[in-house]
mmCIF file of C-alpha atoms in Angstrom:
data_model
loop_
_atom_site.group_PDB
_atom_site.id
_atom_site.type_symbol
_atom_site.label_atom_id
_atom_site.label_comp_id
_atom_site.label_asym_id
_atom_site.label_seq_id
_atom_site.Cartn_x
_atom_site.Cartn_y
_atom_site.Cartn_z
ATOM 1 C CA UNK A 1 -0.203 -0.191 0.193
ATOM 2 C CA UNK A 2 1.345 3.541 -0.767
ATOM 3 C CA UNK A 3 2.250 6.107 1.331
ATOM 4 C CA UNK A 4 0.885 9.146 -0.129
ATOM 5 C CA UNK A 5 1.941 12.250 0.197
ATOM 6 C CA UNK A 6 -0.509 15.465 -0.086
ATOM 7 C CA UNK A 7 -0.204 17.871 -3.231
ATOM 8 C CA UNK A 8 -2.997 19.979 -2.762
ATOM 9 C CA UNK A 9 -6.180 17.867 -4.014
ATOM 10 C CA UNK A 10 -4.131 15.331 -5.516
ATOM 11 C CA UNK A 11 -2.627 12.345 -3.714
ATOM 12 C CA UNK A 12 0.721 10.755 -5.172
ATOM 13 C CA UNK A 13 3.098 8.255 -4.065
ATOM 14 C CA UNK A 14 6.290 9.986 -4.338
ATOM 15 C CA UNK A 15 6.783 14.069 -4.476
ATOM 16 C CA UNK A 16 9.732 13.464 -6.357
ATOM 17 C CA UNK A 17 7.259 12.406 -9.501
ATOM 18 C CA UNK A 18 6.916 16.481 -9.840
ATOM 19 C CA UNK A 19 8.069 18.204 -12.610
ATOM 20 C CA UNK A 20 7.439 21.856 -14.685
ATOM 21 C CA UNK A 21 7.406 22.640 -17.994
ATOM 22 C CA UNK A 22 6.283 25.685 -20.119
ATOM 23 C CA UNK A 23 2.661 25.535 -21.365
ATOM 24 C CA UNK A 24 2.057 26.447 -24.542
ATOM 25 C CA UNK A 25 -1.879 26.710 -24.394
ATOM 26 C CA UNK A 26 -4.099 27.054 -21.127
ATOM 27 C CA UNK A 27 -4.105 24.498 -18.553
ATOM 28 C CA UNK A 28 -6.262 23.581 -15.699
ATOM 29 C CA UNK A 29 -5.027 21.022 -13.071
ATOM 30 C CA UNK A 30 -6.250 17.863 -13.623
ATOM 31 C CA UNK A 31 -5.562 17.564 -17.028
ATOM 32 C CA UNK A 32 -3.874 15.002 -18.580
ATOM 33 C CA UNK A 33 -0.781 16.467 -20.715
ATOM 34 C CA UNK A 34 1.967 16.148 -23.570
ATOM 35 C CA UNK A 35 5.198 17.124 -23.372
ATOM 36 C CA UNK A 36 6.941 18.120 -26.752
ATOM 37 C CA UNK A 37 10.651 18.205 -26.947
ATOM 38 C CA UNK A 38 13.447 17.585 -24.038
ATOM 39 C CA UNK A 39 13.245 19.004 -20.693
ATOM 40 C CA UNK A 40 14.570 21.460 -19.470
ATOM 41 C CA UNK A 41 12.827 23.490 -22.815
ATOM 42 C CA UNK A 42 10.444 21.219 -23.468
ATOM 43 C CA UNK A 43 6.672 22.864 -23.476
ATOM 44 C CA UNK A 44 3.670 21.561 -22.129
ATOM 45 C CA UNK A 45 0.057 21.171 -23.685
ATOM 46 C CA UNK A 46 -3.366 19.500 -22.883
ATOM 47 C CA UNK A 47 -3.259 16.281 -24.209
ATOM 48 C CA UNK A 48 -4.278 15.030 -28.001
ATOM 49 C CA UNK A 49 -5.581 12.316 -28.779
ATOM 50 C CA UNK A 50 -3.699 11.812 -31.316
ATOM 51 C CA UNK A 51 -0.993 11.576 -28.507
ATOM 52 C CA UNK A 52 -2.538 8.362 -26.579
ATOM 53 C CA UNK A 53 0.053 6.192 -26.545
ATOM 54 C CA UNK A 54 3.017 8.616 -25.790
ATOM 55 C CA UNK A 55 3.934 9.122 -21.670
ATOM 56 C CA UNK A 56 1.374 11.705 -20.170
ATOM 57 C CA UNK A 57 1.191 13.233 -17.543
ATOM 58 C CA UNK A 58 -1.416 14.943 -14.792
ATOM 59 C CA UNK A 59 -0.964 18.725 -14.584
ATOM 60 C CA UNK A 60 -0.956 19.472 -10.942
ATOM 61 C CA UNK A 61 -2.459 22.252 -8.844
ATOM 62 C CA UNK A 62 0.496 25.411 -8.320
ATOM 63 C CA UNK A 63 0.452 25.448 -4.778
ATOM 64 C CA UNK A 64 3.850 27.446 -4.802
ATOM 65 C CA UNK A 65 1.727 30.237 -5.664
ATOM 66 C CA UNK A 66 -1.168 29.830 -3.924
ATOM 67 C CA UNK A 67 -3.069 28.461 -6.892
ATOM 68 C CA UNK A 68 -5.932 25.569 -6.058
ATOM 69 C CA UNK A 69 -7.648 23.133 -7.938
ATOM 70 C CA UNK A 70 -9.707 25.775 -10.034
ATOM 71 C CA UNK A 71 -6.824 28.128 -10.676
ATOM 72 C CA UNK A 72 -5.747 27.843 -14.500
ATOM 73 C CA UNK A 73 -2.416 28.289 -15.810
ATOM 74 C CA UNK A 74 -2.176 30.509 -18.919
ATOM 75 C CA UNK A 75 0.031 30.226 -22.281
ATOM 76 C CA UNK A 76 3.723 31.280 -20.840
ATOM 77 C CA UNK A 77 2.957 30.236 -17.059
ATOM 78 C CA UNK A 78 5.282 26.908 -15.290
ATOM 79 C CA UNK A 79 2.910 24.314 -15.470
ATOM 80 C CA UNK A 80 3.763 21.600 -12.961
ATOM 81 C CA UNK A 81 2.752 18.282 -13.450
ATOM 82 C CA UNK A 82 3.376 14.372 -12.683
ATOM 83 C CA UNK A 83 3.945 10.634 -14.326
ATOM 84 C CA UNK A 84 0.680 9.503 -12.361
ATOM 85 C CA UNK A 85 1.942 5.694 -10.883
ATOM 86 C CA UNK A 86 -0.409 3.237 -10.350
ATOM 87 C CA UNK A 87 -2.415 4.206 -6.948
ATOM 88 C CA UNK A 88 -2.231 7.584 -7.406
ATOM 89 C CA UNK A 89 -5.244 10.307 -7.198
ATOM 90 C CA UNK A 90 -5.812 12.906 -8.856
ATOM 91 C CA UNK A 91 -9.212 14.996 -9.576
ATOM 92 C CA UNK A 92 -9.548 14.952 -13.432
ATOM 93 C CA UNK A 93 -11.587 16.407 -15.968
ATOM 94 C CA UNK A 94 -14.101 14.207 -17.577
ATOM 95 C CA UNK A 95 -14.876 15.015 -21.387
ATOM 96 C CA UNK A 96 -17.523 17.369 -21.808
ATOM 97 C CA UNK A 97 -21.112 15.972 -20.753
ATOM 98 C CA UNK A 98 -19.899 12.314 -20.199
ATOM 99 C CA UNK A 99 -20.981 10.297 -17.572
ATOM 100 C CA UNK A 100 -19.055 7.474 -15.733
ATOM 101 C CA UNK A 101 -19.644 5.305 -12.188
ATOM 102 C CA UNK A 102 -17.391 3.958 -9.857
ATOM 103 C CA UNK A 103 -14.828 1.750 -10.662
ATOM 104 C CA UNK A 104 -15.147 2.276 -14.575
ATOM 105 C CA UNK A 105 -11.559 2.584 -16.584
ATOM 106 C CA UNK A 106 -11.438 5.832 -17.549
ATOM 107 C CA UNK A 107 -9.034 6.512 -21.066
ATOM 108 C CA UNK A 108 -8.122 9.491 -22.758
ATOM 109 C CA UNK A 109 -11.064 11.467 -24.581
ATOM 110 C CA UNK A 110 -10.770 10.688 -28.626
ATOM 111 C CA UNK A 111 -12.935 13.568 -29.505
ATOM 112 C CA UNK A 112 -11.416 16.725 -28.510
ATOM 113 C CA UNK A 113 -7.787 17.262 -27.665
ATOM 114 C CA UNK A 114 -8.306 19.192 -24.522
ATOM 115 C CA UNK A 115 -6.736 16.722 -21.480
ATOM 116 C CA UNK A 116 -9.980 14.700 -20.767
ATOM 117 C CA UNK A 117 -11.373 11.810 -20.047
ATOM 118 C CA UNK A 118 -13.762 9.357 -21.114
ATOM 119 C CA UNK A 119 -15.550 5.931 -19.515
ATOM 120 C CA UNK A 120 -13.713 3.293 -21.902
ATOM 121 C CA UNK A 121 -16.045 1.801 -24.362
ATOM 122 C CA UNK A 122 -12.663 -0.253 -25.885
ATOM 123 C CA UNK A 123 -8.995 -0.301 -24.824
ATOM 124 C CA UNK A 124 -5.962 -1.726 -26.617
ATOM 125 C CA UNK A 125 -4.423 -2.382 -23.803
ATOM 126 C CA UNK A 126 -1.518 0.799 -24.281
ATOM 127 C CA UNK A 127 -3.329 3.457 -23.111
ATOM 128 C CA UNK A 128 -2.392 5.568 -19.753
ATOM 129 C CA UNK A 129 -6.025 4.311 -18.020
ATOM 130 C CA UNK A 130 -7.551 5.645 -14.662
ATOM 131 C CA UNK A 131 -10.217 4.265 -12.717
ATOM 132 C CA UNK A 132 -13.234 6.455 -11.680
ATOM 133 C CA UNK A 133 -13.832 6.234 -7.628
ATOM 134 C CA UNK A 134 -17.102 7.769 -7.858
ATOM 135 C CA UNK A 135 -19.667 8.006 -10.109
ATOM 136 C CA UNK A 136 -20.726 11.431 -11.990
ATOM 137 C CA UNK A 137 -23.664 12.378 -14.504
ATOM 138 C CA UNK A 138 -22.140 15.380 -16.220
ATOM 139 C CA UNK A 139 -24.809 15.641 -19.110
ATOM 140 C CA UNK A 140 -25.601 19.034 -19.506
ATOM 141 C CA UNK A 141 -23.146 20.386 -17.267
ATOM 142 C CA UNK A 142 -20.233 20.742 -19.580
ATOM 143 C CA UNK A 143 -16.879 18.917 -17.903
ATOM 144 C CA UNK A 144 -16.913 17.872 -14.701
ATOM 145 C CA UNK A 145 -14.212 16.776 -12.429
ATOM 146 C CA UNK A 146 -13.956 12.708 -11.446
ATOM 147 C CA UNK A 147 -12.106 11.540 -8.600
ATOM 148 C CA UNK A 148 -10.112 8.708 -9.932
ATOM 149 C CA UNK A 149 -7.150 6.687 -9.236
ATOM 150 C CA UNK A 150 -4.166 5.869 -11.758
ATOM 151 C CA UNK A 151 -4.121 1.806 -12.814
#
């Protein structure tokens, strides 16, 4: 059983997983993000469907500057992110108007390049996966957050 360290409202097994990069687009904590280029000059942007097989990362709150889960990064900001490990928990974004039930596997949404997740209809076995820890009815309410655990 991992010993969790609280990073505001995310719980990750190892705080050394946290990295930083400049954003090229608006990023909200809880989005899946992809890294373009190599550190230390690599940039961060919301993960696109085209990148579902690349390593994915989760944008974290900017607690160093007093940010919280609802404080978005703007283009050019330094984004804090981490590589999820099995058992790490996060408030993640579901695809707009999506629903999920507890214990359903979540994958990167395939219709919008916005770092959101959707309930899995089919898996190839290579995607970054999470499991929903709660039931969410998002229909008609735009994007909603879901408490999820990395698989």
